[in-house]
GROMACS .gro file of N, CA and C in nm:
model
  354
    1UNK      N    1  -8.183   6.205  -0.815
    1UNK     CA    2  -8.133   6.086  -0.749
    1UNK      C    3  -7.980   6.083  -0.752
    2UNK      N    4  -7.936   6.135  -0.869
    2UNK     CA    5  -7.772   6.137  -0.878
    2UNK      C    6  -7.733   6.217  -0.786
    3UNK      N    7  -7.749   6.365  -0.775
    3UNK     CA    8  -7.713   6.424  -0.683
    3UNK      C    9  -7.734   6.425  -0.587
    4UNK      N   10  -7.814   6.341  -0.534
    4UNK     CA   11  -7.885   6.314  -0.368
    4UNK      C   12  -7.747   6.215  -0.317
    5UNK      N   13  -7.678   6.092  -0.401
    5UNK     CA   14  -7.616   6.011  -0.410
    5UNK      C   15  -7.500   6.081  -0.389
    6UNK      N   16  -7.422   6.126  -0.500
    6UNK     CA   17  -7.310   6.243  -0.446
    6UNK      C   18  -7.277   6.345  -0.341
    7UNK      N   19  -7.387   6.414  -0.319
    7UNK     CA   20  -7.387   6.436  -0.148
    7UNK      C   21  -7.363   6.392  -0.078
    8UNK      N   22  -7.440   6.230  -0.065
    8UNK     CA   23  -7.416   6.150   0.052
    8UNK      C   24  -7.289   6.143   0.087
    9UNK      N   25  -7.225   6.096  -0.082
    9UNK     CA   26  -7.086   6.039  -0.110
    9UNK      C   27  -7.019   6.140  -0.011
   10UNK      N   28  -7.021   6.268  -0.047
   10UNK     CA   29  -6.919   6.390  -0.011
   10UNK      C   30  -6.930   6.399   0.146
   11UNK      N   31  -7.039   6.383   0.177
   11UNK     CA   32  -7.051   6.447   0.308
   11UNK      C   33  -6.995   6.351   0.415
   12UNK      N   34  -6.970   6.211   0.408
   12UNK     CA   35  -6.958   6.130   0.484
   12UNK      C   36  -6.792   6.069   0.398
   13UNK      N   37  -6.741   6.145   0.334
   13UNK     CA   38  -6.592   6.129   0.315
   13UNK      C   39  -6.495   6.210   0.397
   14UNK      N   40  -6.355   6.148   0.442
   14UNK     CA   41  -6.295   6.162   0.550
   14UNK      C   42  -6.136   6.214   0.485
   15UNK      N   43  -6.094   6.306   0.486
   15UNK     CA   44  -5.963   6.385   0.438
   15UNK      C   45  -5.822   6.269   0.415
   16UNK      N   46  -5.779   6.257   0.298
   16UNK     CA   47  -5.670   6.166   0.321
   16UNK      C   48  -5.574   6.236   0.420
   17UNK      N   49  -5.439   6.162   0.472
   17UNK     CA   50  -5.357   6.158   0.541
   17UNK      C   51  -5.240   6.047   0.526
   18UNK      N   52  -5.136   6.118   0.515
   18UNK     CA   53  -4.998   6.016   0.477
   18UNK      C   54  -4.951   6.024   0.628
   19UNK      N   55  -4.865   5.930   0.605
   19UNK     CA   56  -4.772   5.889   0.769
   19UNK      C   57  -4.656   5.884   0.773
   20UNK      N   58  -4.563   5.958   0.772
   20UNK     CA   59  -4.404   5.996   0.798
   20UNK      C   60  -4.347   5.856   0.791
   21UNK      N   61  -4.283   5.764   0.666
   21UNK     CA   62  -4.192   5.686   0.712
   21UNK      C   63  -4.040   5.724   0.767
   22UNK      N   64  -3.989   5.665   0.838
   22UNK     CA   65  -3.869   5.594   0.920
   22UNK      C   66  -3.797   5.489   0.859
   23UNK      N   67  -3.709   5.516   0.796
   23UNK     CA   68  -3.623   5.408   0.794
   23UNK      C   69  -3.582   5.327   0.913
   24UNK      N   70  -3.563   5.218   0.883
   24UNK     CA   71  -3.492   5.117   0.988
   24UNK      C   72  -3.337   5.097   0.950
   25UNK      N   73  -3.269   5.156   0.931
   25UNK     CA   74  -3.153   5.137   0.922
   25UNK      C   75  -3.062   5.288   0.966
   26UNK      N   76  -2.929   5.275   0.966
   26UNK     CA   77  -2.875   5.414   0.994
   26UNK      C   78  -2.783   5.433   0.928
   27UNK      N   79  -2.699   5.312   0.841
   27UNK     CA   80  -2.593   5.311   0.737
   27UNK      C   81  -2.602   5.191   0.688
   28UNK      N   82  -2.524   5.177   0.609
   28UNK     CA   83  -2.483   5.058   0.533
   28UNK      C   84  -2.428   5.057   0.414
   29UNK      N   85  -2.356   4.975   0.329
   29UNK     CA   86  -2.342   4.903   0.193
   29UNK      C   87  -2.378   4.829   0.109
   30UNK      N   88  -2.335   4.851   0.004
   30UNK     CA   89  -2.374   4.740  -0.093
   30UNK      C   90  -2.269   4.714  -0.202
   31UNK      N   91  -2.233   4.598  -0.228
   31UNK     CA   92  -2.163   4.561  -0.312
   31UNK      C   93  -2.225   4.534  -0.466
   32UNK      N   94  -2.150   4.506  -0.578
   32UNK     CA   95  -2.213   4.499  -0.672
   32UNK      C   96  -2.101   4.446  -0.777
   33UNK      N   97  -2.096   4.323  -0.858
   33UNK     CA   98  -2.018   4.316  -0.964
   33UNK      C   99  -2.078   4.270  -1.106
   34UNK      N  100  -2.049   4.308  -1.164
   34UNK     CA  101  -2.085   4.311  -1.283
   34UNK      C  102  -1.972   4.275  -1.405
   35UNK      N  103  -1.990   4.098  -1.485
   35UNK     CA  104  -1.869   4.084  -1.540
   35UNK      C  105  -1.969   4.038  -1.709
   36UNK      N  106  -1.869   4.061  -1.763
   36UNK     CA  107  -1.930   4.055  -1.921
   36UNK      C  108  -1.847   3.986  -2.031
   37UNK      N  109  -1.857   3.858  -2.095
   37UNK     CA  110  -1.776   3.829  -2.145
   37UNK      C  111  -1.841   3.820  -2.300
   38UNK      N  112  -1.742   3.858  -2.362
   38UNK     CA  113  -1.760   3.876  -2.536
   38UNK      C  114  -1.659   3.774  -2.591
   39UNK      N  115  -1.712   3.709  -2.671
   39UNK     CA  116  -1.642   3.626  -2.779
   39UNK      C  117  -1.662   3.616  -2.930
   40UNK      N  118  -1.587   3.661  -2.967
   40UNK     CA  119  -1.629   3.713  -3.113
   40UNK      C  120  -1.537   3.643  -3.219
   41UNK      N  121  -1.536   3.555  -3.327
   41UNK     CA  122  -1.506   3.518  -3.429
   41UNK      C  123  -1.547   3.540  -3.590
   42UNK      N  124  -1.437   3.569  -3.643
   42UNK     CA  125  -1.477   3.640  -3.750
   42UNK      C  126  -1.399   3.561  -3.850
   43UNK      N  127  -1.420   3.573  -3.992
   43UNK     CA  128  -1.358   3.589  -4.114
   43UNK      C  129  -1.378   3.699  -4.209
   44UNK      N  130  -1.258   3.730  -4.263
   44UNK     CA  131  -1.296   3.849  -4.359
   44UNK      C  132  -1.248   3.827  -4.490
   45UNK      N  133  -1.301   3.799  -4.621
   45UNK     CA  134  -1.274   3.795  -4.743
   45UNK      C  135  -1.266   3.850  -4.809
   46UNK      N  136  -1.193   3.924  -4.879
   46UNK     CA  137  -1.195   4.005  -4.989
   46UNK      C  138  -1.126   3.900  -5.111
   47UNK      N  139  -1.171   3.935  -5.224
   47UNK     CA  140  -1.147   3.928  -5.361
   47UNK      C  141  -1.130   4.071  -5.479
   48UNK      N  142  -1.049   4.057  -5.563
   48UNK     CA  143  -1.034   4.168  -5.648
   48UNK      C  144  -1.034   4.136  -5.765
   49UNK      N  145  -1.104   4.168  -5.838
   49UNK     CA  146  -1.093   4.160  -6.034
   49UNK      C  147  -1.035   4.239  -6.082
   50UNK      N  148  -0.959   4.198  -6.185
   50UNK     CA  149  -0.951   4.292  -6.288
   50UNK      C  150  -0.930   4.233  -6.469
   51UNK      N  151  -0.895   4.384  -6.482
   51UNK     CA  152  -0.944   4.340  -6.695
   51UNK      C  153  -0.788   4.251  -6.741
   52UNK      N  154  -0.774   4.214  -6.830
   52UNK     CA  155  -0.699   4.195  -6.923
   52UNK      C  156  -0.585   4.311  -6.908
   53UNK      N  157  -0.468   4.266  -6.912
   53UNK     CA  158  -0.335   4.387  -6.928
   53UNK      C  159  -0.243   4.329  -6.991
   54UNK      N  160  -0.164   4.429  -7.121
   54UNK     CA  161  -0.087   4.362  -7.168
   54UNK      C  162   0.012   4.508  -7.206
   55UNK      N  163   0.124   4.561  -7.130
   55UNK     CA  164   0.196   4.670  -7.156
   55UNK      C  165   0.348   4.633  -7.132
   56UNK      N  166   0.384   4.775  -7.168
   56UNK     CA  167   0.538   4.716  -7.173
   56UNK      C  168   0.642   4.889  -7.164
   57UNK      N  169   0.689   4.859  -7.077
   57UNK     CA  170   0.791   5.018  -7.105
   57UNK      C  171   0.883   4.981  -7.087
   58UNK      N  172   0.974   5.099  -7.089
   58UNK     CA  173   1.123   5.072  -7.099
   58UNK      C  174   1.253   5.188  -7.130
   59UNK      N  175   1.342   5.244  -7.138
   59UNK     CA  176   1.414   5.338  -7.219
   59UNK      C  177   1.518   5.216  -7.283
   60UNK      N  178   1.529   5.355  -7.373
   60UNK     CA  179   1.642   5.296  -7.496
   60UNK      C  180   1.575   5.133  -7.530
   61UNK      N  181   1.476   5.121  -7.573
   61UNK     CA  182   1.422   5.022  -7.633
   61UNK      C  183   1.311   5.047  -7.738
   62UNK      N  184   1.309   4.964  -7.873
   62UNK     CA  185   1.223   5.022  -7.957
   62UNK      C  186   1.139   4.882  -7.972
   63UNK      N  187   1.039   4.872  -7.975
   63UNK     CA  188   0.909   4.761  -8.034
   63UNK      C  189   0.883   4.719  -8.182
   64UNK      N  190   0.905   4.640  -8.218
   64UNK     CA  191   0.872   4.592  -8.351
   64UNK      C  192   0.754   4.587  -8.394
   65UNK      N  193   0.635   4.604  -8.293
   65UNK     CA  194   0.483   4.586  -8.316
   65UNK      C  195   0.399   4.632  -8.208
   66UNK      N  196   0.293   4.620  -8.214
   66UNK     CA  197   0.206   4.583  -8.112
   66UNK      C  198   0.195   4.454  -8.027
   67UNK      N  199   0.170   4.497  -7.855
   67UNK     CA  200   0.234   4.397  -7.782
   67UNK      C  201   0.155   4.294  -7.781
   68UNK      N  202   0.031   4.274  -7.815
   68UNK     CA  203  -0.086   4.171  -7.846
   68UNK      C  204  -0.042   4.080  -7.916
   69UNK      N  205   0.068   4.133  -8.035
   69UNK     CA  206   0.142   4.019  -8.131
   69UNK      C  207   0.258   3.972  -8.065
   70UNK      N  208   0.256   3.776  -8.080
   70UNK     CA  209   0.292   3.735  -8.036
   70UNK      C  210   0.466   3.750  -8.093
   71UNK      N  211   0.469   3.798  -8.237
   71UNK     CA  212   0.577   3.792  -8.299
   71UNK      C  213   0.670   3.932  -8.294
   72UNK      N  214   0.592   4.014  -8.186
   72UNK     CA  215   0.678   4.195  -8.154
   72UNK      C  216   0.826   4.114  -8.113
   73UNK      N  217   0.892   4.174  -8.122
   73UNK     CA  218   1.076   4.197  -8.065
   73UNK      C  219   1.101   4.349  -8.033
   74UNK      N  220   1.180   4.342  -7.937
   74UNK     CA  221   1.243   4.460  -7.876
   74UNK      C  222   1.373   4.462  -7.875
   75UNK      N  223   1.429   4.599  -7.917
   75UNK     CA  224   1.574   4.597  -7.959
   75UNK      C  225   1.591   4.719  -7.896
   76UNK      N  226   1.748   4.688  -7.914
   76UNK     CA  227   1.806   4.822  -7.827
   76UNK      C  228   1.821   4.965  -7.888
   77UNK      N  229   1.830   5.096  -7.868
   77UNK     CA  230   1.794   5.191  -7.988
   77UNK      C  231   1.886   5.201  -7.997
   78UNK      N  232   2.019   5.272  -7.889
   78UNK     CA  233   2.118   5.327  -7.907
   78UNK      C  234   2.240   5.211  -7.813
   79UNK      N  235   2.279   5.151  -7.954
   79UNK     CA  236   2.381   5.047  -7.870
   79UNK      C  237   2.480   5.110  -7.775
   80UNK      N  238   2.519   5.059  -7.645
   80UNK     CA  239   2.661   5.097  -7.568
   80UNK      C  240   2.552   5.179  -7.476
   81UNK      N  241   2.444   5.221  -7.456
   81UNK     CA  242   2.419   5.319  -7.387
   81UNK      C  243   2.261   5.195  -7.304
   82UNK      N  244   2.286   5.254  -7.180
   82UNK     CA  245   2.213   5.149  -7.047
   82UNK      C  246   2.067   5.144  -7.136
   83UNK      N  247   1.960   5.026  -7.077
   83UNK     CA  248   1.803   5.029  -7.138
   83UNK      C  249   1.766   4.930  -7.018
   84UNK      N  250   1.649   4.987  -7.003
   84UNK     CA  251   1.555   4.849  -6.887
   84UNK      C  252   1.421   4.847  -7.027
   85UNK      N  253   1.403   4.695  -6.957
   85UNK     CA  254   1.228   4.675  -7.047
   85UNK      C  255   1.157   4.608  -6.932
   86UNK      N  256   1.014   4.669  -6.959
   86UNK     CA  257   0.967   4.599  -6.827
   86UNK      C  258   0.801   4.551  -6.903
   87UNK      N  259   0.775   4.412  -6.912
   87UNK     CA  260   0.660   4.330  -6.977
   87UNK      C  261   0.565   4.347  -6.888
   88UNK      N  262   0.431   4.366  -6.890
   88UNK     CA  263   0.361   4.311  -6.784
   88UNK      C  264   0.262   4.228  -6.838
   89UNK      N  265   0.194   4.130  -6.873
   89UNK     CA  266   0.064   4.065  -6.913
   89UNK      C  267   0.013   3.963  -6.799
   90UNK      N  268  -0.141   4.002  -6.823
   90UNK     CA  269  -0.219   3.940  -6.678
   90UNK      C  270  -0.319   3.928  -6.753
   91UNK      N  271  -0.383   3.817  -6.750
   91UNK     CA  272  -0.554   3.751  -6.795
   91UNK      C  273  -0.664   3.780  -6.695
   92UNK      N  274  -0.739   3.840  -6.729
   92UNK     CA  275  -0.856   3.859  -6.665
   92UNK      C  276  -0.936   3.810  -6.582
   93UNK      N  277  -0.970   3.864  -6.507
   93UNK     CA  278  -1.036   3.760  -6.373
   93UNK      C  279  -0.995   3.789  -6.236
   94UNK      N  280  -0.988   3.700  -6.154
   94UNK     CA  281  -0.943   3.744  -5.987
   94UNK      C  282  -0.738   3.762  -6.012
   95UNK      N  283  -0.753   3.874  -5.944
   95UNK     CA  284  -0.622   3.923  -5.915
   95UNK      C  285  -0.554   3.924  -5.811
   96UNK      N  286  -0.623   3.916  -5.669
   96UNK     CA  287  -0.593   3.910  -5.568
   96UNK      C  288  -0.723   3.883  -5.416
   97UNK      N  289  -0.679   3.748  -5.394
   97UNK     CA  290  -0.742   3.681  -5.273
   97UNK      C  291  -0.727   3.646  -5.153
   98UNK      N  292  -0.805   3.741  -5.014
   98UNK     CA  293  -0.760   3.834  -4.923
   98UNK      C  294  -0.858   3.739  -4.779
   99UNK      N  295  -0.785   3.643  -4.686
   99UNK     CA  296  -0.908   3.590  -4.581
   99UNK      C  297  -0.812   3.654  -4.488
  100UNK      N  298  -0.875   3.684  -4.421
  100UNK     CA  299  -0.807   3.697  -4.207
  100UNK      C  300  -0.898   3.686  -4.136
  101UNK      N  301  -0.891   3.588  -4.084
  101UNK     CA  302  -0.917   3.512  -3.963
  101UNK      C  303  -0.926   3.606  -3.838
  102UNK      N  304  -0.977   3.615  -3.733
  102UNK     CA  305  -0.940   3.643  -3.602
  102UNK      C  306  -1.053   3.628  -3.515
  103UNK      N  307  -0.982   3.574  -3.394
  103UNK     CA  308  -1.035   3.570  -3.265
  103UNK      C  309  -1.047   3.725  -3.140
  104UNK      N  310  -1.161   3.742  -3.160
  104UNK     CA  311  -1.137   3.892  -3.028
  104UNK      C  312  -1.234   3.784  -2.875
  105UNK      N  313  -1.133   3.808  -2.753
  105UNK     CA  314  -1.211   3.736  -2.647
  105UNK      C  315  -1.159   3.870  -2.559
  106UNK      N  316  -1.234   3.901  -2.494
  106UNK     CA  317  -1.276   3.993  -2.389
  106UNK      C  318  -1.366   4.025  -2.279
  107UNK      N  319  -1.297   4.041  -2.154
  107UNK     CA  320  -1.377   3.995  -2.015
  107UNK      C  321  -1.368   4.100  -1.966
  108UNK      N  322  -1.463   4.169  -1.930
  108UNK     CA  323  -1.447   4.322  -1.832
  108UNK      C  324  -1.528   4.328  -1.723
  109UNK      N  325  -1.487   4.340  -1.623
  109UNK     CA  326  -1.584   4.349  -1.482
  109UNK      C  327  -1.544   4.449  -1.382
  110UNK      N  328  -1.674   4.476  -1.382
  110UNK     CA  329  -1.753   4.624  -1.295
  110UNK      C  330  -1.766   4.591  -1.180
  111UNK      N  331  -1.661   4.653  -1.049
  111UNK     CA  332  -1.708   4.614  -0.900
  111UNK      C  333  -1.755   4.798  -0.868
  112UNK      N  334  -1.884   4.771  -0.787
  112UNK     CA  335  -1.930   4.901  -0.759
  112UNK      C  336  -1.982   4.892  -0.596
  113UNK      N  337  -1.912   5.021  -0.506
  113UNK     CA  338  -1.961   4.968  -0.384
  113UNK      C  339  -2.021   5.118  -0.360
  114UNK      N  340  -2.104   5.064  -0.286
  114UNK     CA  341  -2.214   5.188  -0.257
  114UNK      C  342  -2.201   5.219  -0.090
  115UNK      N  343  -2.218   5.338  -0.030
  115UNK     CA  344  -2.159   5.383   0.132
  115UNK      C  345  -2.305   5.463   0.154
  116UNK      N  346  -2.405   5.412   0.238
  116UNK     CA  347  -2.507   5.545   0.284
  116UNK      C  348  -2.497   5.507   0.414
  117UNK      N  349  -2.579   5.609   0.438
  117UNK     CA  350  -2.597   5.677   0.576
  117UNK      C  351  -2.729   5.770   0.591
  118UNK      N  352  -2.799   5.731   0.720
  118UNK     CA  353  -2.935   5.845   0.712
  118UNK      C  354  -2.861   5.938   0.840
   0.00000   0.00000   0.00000
């Protein structure tokens, strides 16, 4: 019965066939723009830690102690002759705190023109 059915099918089917389109036109254009706008706002923070510092250099200068003690003195080694001293002490914690701001605004647009012809 199946194949009695498929026969039928085959024998009384008719060959496809496509049909040549034609454009309707013979030239033309097209325009096209394309615009994009970005707006972007930002902040940026940084923060920095650091330890405990307590140093000290210098020439032609001698230390009476350790610089932790509040009671060190610094004297000159060789009197008549030049000396720098340079202290530094800083407490622990934030050292330096860093925001910038900024605005980026930006508009860019795409004109695209298209030329055919058949």
């Amino acid at each position: 019965m199946k194949r009695s059915l498929l026969l039928l099918v085959f024998a009384f089917a008719t060959p496809a066939a496509a049909n040549t389109v034609t454009p309707d036109f013979t030239q033309g254009t097209m325009n096209s723009t394309t615009t994009t706008t970005i707006d972007i706002s930002r902040t940026i923070e940084t923060e920095k830690y650091g330890a405990a510092v307590s140093t000290w250099s210098g020439s032609n200068v001698t230390a009476s102690g350790d610089i932790s003690d509040t009671a060190t003195t610094y004297s000159i080694h060789t009197a008549g002759d030049p000396w720098t001293l340079e202290i530094t002490t800083r407490a622990a914690g934030l050292i330096e705190d860093t925001t910038i701001t900024e605005t980026i605004d930006q508009v860019s647009t795409i004109t695209t023109l298209s030329v055919f012809s058949q």
